[in-house]
Amino acid sequence: MNIMRTKRKGLAKAKKEGKEFNRYTSSEMFIADRLNSKFLEWSPIFLGLLWSLAAVGRLHQLFPLCTAWTYVGLRALYIFLILRYGVQTDEMNKGLWLSTFPEYICILGMTLFVLPSLL
């Protein structure tokens, strides 16, 4: 939905300026694509861990429950950070680290918590 909305805005802006719209050089489209890509990259891993925790009956415990909700909150924070700082193709995107690295820690924590039950 965000990609379609962003593309429509870009097309309208390009038409108004009498230019041709190119989604691959548009900074707005790059941000929308990055948001969508990150969602598609990490959702299967997060949901797989969440379902695994539920399947082994450990999701109701405090640590995995807090970790899962923290991950969801950090995903929401990522959206605001990327809209604030954007995505640079030539830099390390340090503004996004505030959300990205804690997300990885949440995924690792969930993995380490469910792994003994699956083995």
PDB file of C-alpha atoms in Angstrom:
ATOM      1  CA  MET A   1       0.000   0.000   0.000  1.00  0.00           C
ATOM      2  CA  ASN A   2       2.805   2.406   0.895  1.00  0.00           C
ATOM      3  CA  ILE A   3       4.593   1.627  -2.368  1.00  0.00           C
ATOM      4  CA  MET A   4       1.492   2.298  -4.467  1.00  0.00           C
ATOM      5  CA  ARG A   5       0.763   5.552  -2.612  1.00  0.00           C
ATOM      6  CA  THR A   6       4.351   6.723  -2.970  1.00  0.00           C
ATOM      7  CA  LYS A   7       4.451   5.814  -6.640  1.00  0.00           C
ATOM      8  CA  ARG A   8       1.216   7.719  -7.335  1.00  0.00           C
ATOM      9  CA  LYS A   9       2.616  10.797  -5.581  1.00  0.00           C
ATOM     10  CA  GLY A  10       5.842  10.496  -7.576  1.00  0.00           C
ATOM     11  CA  LEU A  11       3.990  10.109 -10.858  1.00  0.00           C
ATOM     12  CA  ALA A  12       1.820  13.149 -10.101  1.00  0.00           C
ATOM     13  CA  LYS A  13       4.853  15.232  -9.129  1.00  0.00           C
ATOM     14  CA  ALA A  14       6.765  14.216 -12.270  1.00  0.00           C
ATOM     15  CA  LYS A  15       3.751  14.948 -14.473  1.00  0.00           C
ATOM     16  CA  LYS A  16       3.324  18.365 -12.851  1.00  0.00           C
ATOM     17  CA  GLU A  17       7.014  19.157 -13.504  1.00  0.00           C
ATOM     18  CA  GLY A  18       6.849  17.752 -17.050  1.00  0.00           C
ATOM     19  CA  LYS A  19       9.387  15.034 -16.309  1.00  0.00           C
ATOM     20  CA  GLU A  20       9.357  11.276 -16.627  1.00  0.00           C
ATOM     21  CA  PHE A  21       9.050   9.343 -13.370  1.00  0.00           C
ATOM     22  CA  ASN A  22      11.790   6.806 -12.670  1.00  0.00           C
ATOM     23  CA  ARG A  23      11.143   4.710  -9.568  1.00  0.00           C
ATOM     24  CA  TYR A  24      14.780   3.588  -9.389  1.00  0.00           C
ATOM     25  CA  THR A  25      16.163   7.098  -9.016  1.00  0.00           C
ATOM     26  CA  SER A  26      13.360   8.394  -6.792  1.00  0.00           C
ATOM     27  CA  SER A  27      14.457   8.805  -3.175  1.00  0.00           C
ATOM     28  CA  GLU A  28      10.850   8.473  -1.988  1.00  0.00           C
ATOM     29  CA  MET A  29      10.445   5.158  -3.816  1.00  0.00           C
ATOM     30  CA  PHE A  30      13.742   3.933  -2.417  1.00  0.00           C
ATOM     31  CA  ILE A  31      12.463   4.507   1.132  1.00  0.00           C
ATOM     32  CA  ALA A  32       9.132   2.816   0.374  1.00  0.00           C
ATOM     33  CA  ASP A  33      10.924  -0.151  -1.220  1.00  0.00           C
ATOM     34  CA  ARG A  34      13.272  -0.449   1.762  1.00  0.00           C
ATOM     35  CA  LEU A  35      10.384  -0.465   4.245  1.00  0.00           C
ATOM     36  CA  ASN A  36       8.641  -3.171   2.246  1.00  0.00           C
ATOM     37  CA  SER A  37      11.822  -5.215   1.812  1.00  0.00           C
ATOM     38  CA  LYS A  38      12.674  -5.170   5.506  1.00  0.00           C
ATOM     39  CA  PHE A  39       9.153  -6.290   6.347  1.00  0.00           C
ATOM     40  CA  LEU A  40       9.338  -9.158   3.858  1.00  0.00           C
ATOM     41  CA  GLU A  41      12.839 -10.168   4.963  1.00  0.00           C
ATOM     42  CA  TRP A  42      12.179 -10.425   8.698  1.00  0.00           C
ATOM     43  CA  SER A  43       8.483 -11.272   9.043  1.00  0.00           C
ATOM     44  CA  PRO A  44       8.893 -14.987   8.233  1.00  0.00           C
ATOM     45  CA  ILE A  45      11.682 -15.314  10.805  1.00  0.00           C
ATOM     46  CA  PHE A  46       9.768 -13.457  13.517  1.00  0.00           C
ATOM     47  CA  LEU A  47       6.494 -15.250  12.848  1.00  0.00           C
ATOM     48  CA  GLY A  48       8.246 -18.630  12.666  1.00  0.00           C
ATOM     49  CA  LEU A  49       9.796 -18.024  16.077  1.00  0.00           C
ATOM     50  CA  LEU A  50       6.513 -16.732  17.477  1.00  0.00           C
ATOM     51  CA  TRP A  51       4.620 -19.791  16.251  1.00  0.00           C
ATOM     52  CA  SER A  52       7.378 -22.078  17.530  1.00  0.00           C
ATOM     53  CA  LEU A  53       7.131 -20.504  20.964  1.00  0.00           C
ATOM     54  CA  ALA A  54       3.373 -20.964  20.894  1.00  0.00           C
ATOM     55  CA  ALA A  55       3.694 -24.578  19.701  1.00  0.00           C
ATOM     56  CA  VAL A  56       5.992 -25.569  22.573  1.00  0.00           C
ATOM     57  CA  GLY A  57       3.850 -23.696  25.090  1.00  0.00           C
ATOM     58  CA  ARG A  58       6.406 -21.064  26.071  1.00  0.00           C
ATOM     59  CA  LEU A  59       4.858 -17.958  24.554  1.00  0.00           C
ATOM     60  CA  HIS A  60       2.917 -17.140  27.719  1.00  0.00           C
ATOM     61  CA  GLN A  61       6.135 -16.786  29.737  1.00  0.00           C
ATOM     62  CA  LEU A  62       7.359 -13.282  30.485  1.00  0.00           C
ATOM     63  CA  PHE A  63      10.652 -13.229  28.532  1.00  0.00           C
ATOM     64  CA  PRO A  64       9.394 -14.396  25.112  1.00  0.00           C
ATOM     65  CA  LEU A  65       6.239 -12.329  25.424  1.00  0.00           C
ATOM     66  CA  CYS A  66       8.172  -9.140  26.265  1.00  0.00           C
ATOM     67  CA  THR A  67      10.734  -9.891  23.561  1.00  0.00           C
ATOM     68  CA  ALA A  68       8.027 -10.366  20.934  1.00  0.00           C
ATOM     69  CA  TRP A  69       6.263  -7.123  21.853  1.00  0.00           C
ATOM     70  CA  THR A  70       9.589  -5.285  21.988  1.00  0.00           C
ATOM     71  CA  TYR A  71      10.344  -6.504  18.473  1.00  0.00           C
ATOM     72  CA  VAL A  72       6.960  -5.251  17.238  1.00  0.00           C
ATOM     73  CA  GLY A  73       7.606  -1.868  18.875  1.00  0.00           C
ATOM     74  CA  LEU A  74      11.055  -1.648  17.313  1.00  0.00           C
ATOM     75  CA  ARG A  75       9.563  -2.429  13.895  1.00  0.00           C
ATOM     76  CA  ALA A  76       7.200   0.523  14.384  1.00  0.00           C
ATOM     77  CA  LEU A  77      10.131   2.698  15.467  1.00  0.00           C
ATOM     78  CA  TYR A  78      12.004   1.686  12.286  1.00  0.00           C
ATOM     79  CA  ILE A  79       9.243   3.212  10.176  1.00  0.00           C
ATOM     80  CA  PHE A  80       9.585   6.579  11.917  1.00  0.00           C
ATOM     81  CA  LEU A  81      13.393   6.443  11.793  1.00  0.00           C
ATOM     82  CA  ILE A  82      13.487   5.693   8.094  1.00  0.00           C
ATOM     83  CA  LEU A  83      11.052   8.501   7.388  1.00  0.00           C
ATOM     84  CA  ARG A  84      13.180  10.850   9.515  1.00  0.00           C
ATOM     85  CA  TYR A  85      16.679   9.833   8.351  1.00  0.00           C
ATOM     86  CA  GLY A  86      15.969   8.223   4.988  1.00  0.00           C
ATOM     87  CA  VAL A  87      18.158   5.547   3.441  1.00  0.00           C
ATOM     88  CA  GLN A  88      21.564   6.397   2.080  1.00  0.00           C
ATOM     89  CA  THR A  89      23.033   4.014  -0.475  1.00  0.00           C
ATOM     90  CA  ASP A  90      26.577   5.206   0.142  1.00  0.00           C
ATOM     91  CA  GLU A  91      26.611   5.260   3.971  1.00  0.00           C
ATOM     92  CA  MET A  92      26.017   2.981   6.943  1.00  0.00           C
ATOM     93  CA  ASN A  93      22.558   4.397   7.834  1.00  0.00           C
ATOM     94  CA  LYS A  94      23.564   4.947  11.444  1.00  0.00           C
ATOM     95  CA  GLY A  95      20.248   6.639  12.218  1.00  0.00           C
ATOM     96  CA  LEU A  96      18.505   3.312  11.694  1.00  0.00           C
ATOM     97  CA  TRP A  97      20.773   1.368  14.046  1.00  0.00           C
ATOM     98  CA  LEU A  98      18.651   2.488  17.014  1.00  0.00           C
ATOM     99  CA  SER A  99      15.988   0.070  15.822  1.00  0.00           C
ATOM    100  CA  THR A 100      17.878  -2.472  13.713  1.00  0.00           C
ATOM    101  CA  PHE A 101      20.387  -3.907  16.199  1.00  0.00           C
ATOM    102  CA  PRO A 102      17.894  -4.251  19.073  1.00  0.00           C
ATOM    103  CA  GLU A 103      15.596  -6.069  16.625  1.00  0.00           C
ATOM    104  CA  TYR A 104      18.387  -8.559  15.942  1.00  0.00           C
ATOM    105  CA  ILE A 105      18.871  -9.025  19.688  1.00  0.00           C
ATOM    106  CA  CYS A 106      15.145  -9.742  20.103  1.00  0.00           C
ATOM    107  CA  ILE A 107      15.274 -12.329  17.311  1.00  0.00           C
ATOM    108  CA  LEU A 108      18.363 -13.911  18.885  1.00  0.00           C
ATOM    109  CA  GLY A 109      16.716 -13.959  22.314  1.00  0.00           C
ATOM    110  CA  MET A 110      13.605 -15.617  20.940  1.00  0.00           C
ATOM    111  CA  THR A 111      15.734 -18.154  19.074  1.00  0.00           C
ATOM    112  CA  LEU A 112      17.776 -19.036  22.142  1.00  0.00           C
ATOM    113  CA  PHE A 113      14.614 -19.327  24.223  1.00  0.00           C
ATOM    114  CA  VAL A 114      12.767 -21.691  21.849  1.00  0.00           C
ATOM    115  CA  LEU A 115      15.734 -23.738  20.614  1.00  0.00           C
ATOM    116  CA  PRO A 116      16.099 -26.002  23.692  1.00  0.00           C
ATOM    117  CA  SER A 117      12.403 -26.899  23.455  1.00  0.00           C
ATOM    118  CA  LEU A 118      12.716 -27.868  19.805  1.00  0.00           C
ATOM    119  CA  LEU A 119      15.783 -30.043  20.223  1.00  0.00           C
TER     120      LEU A 119
END
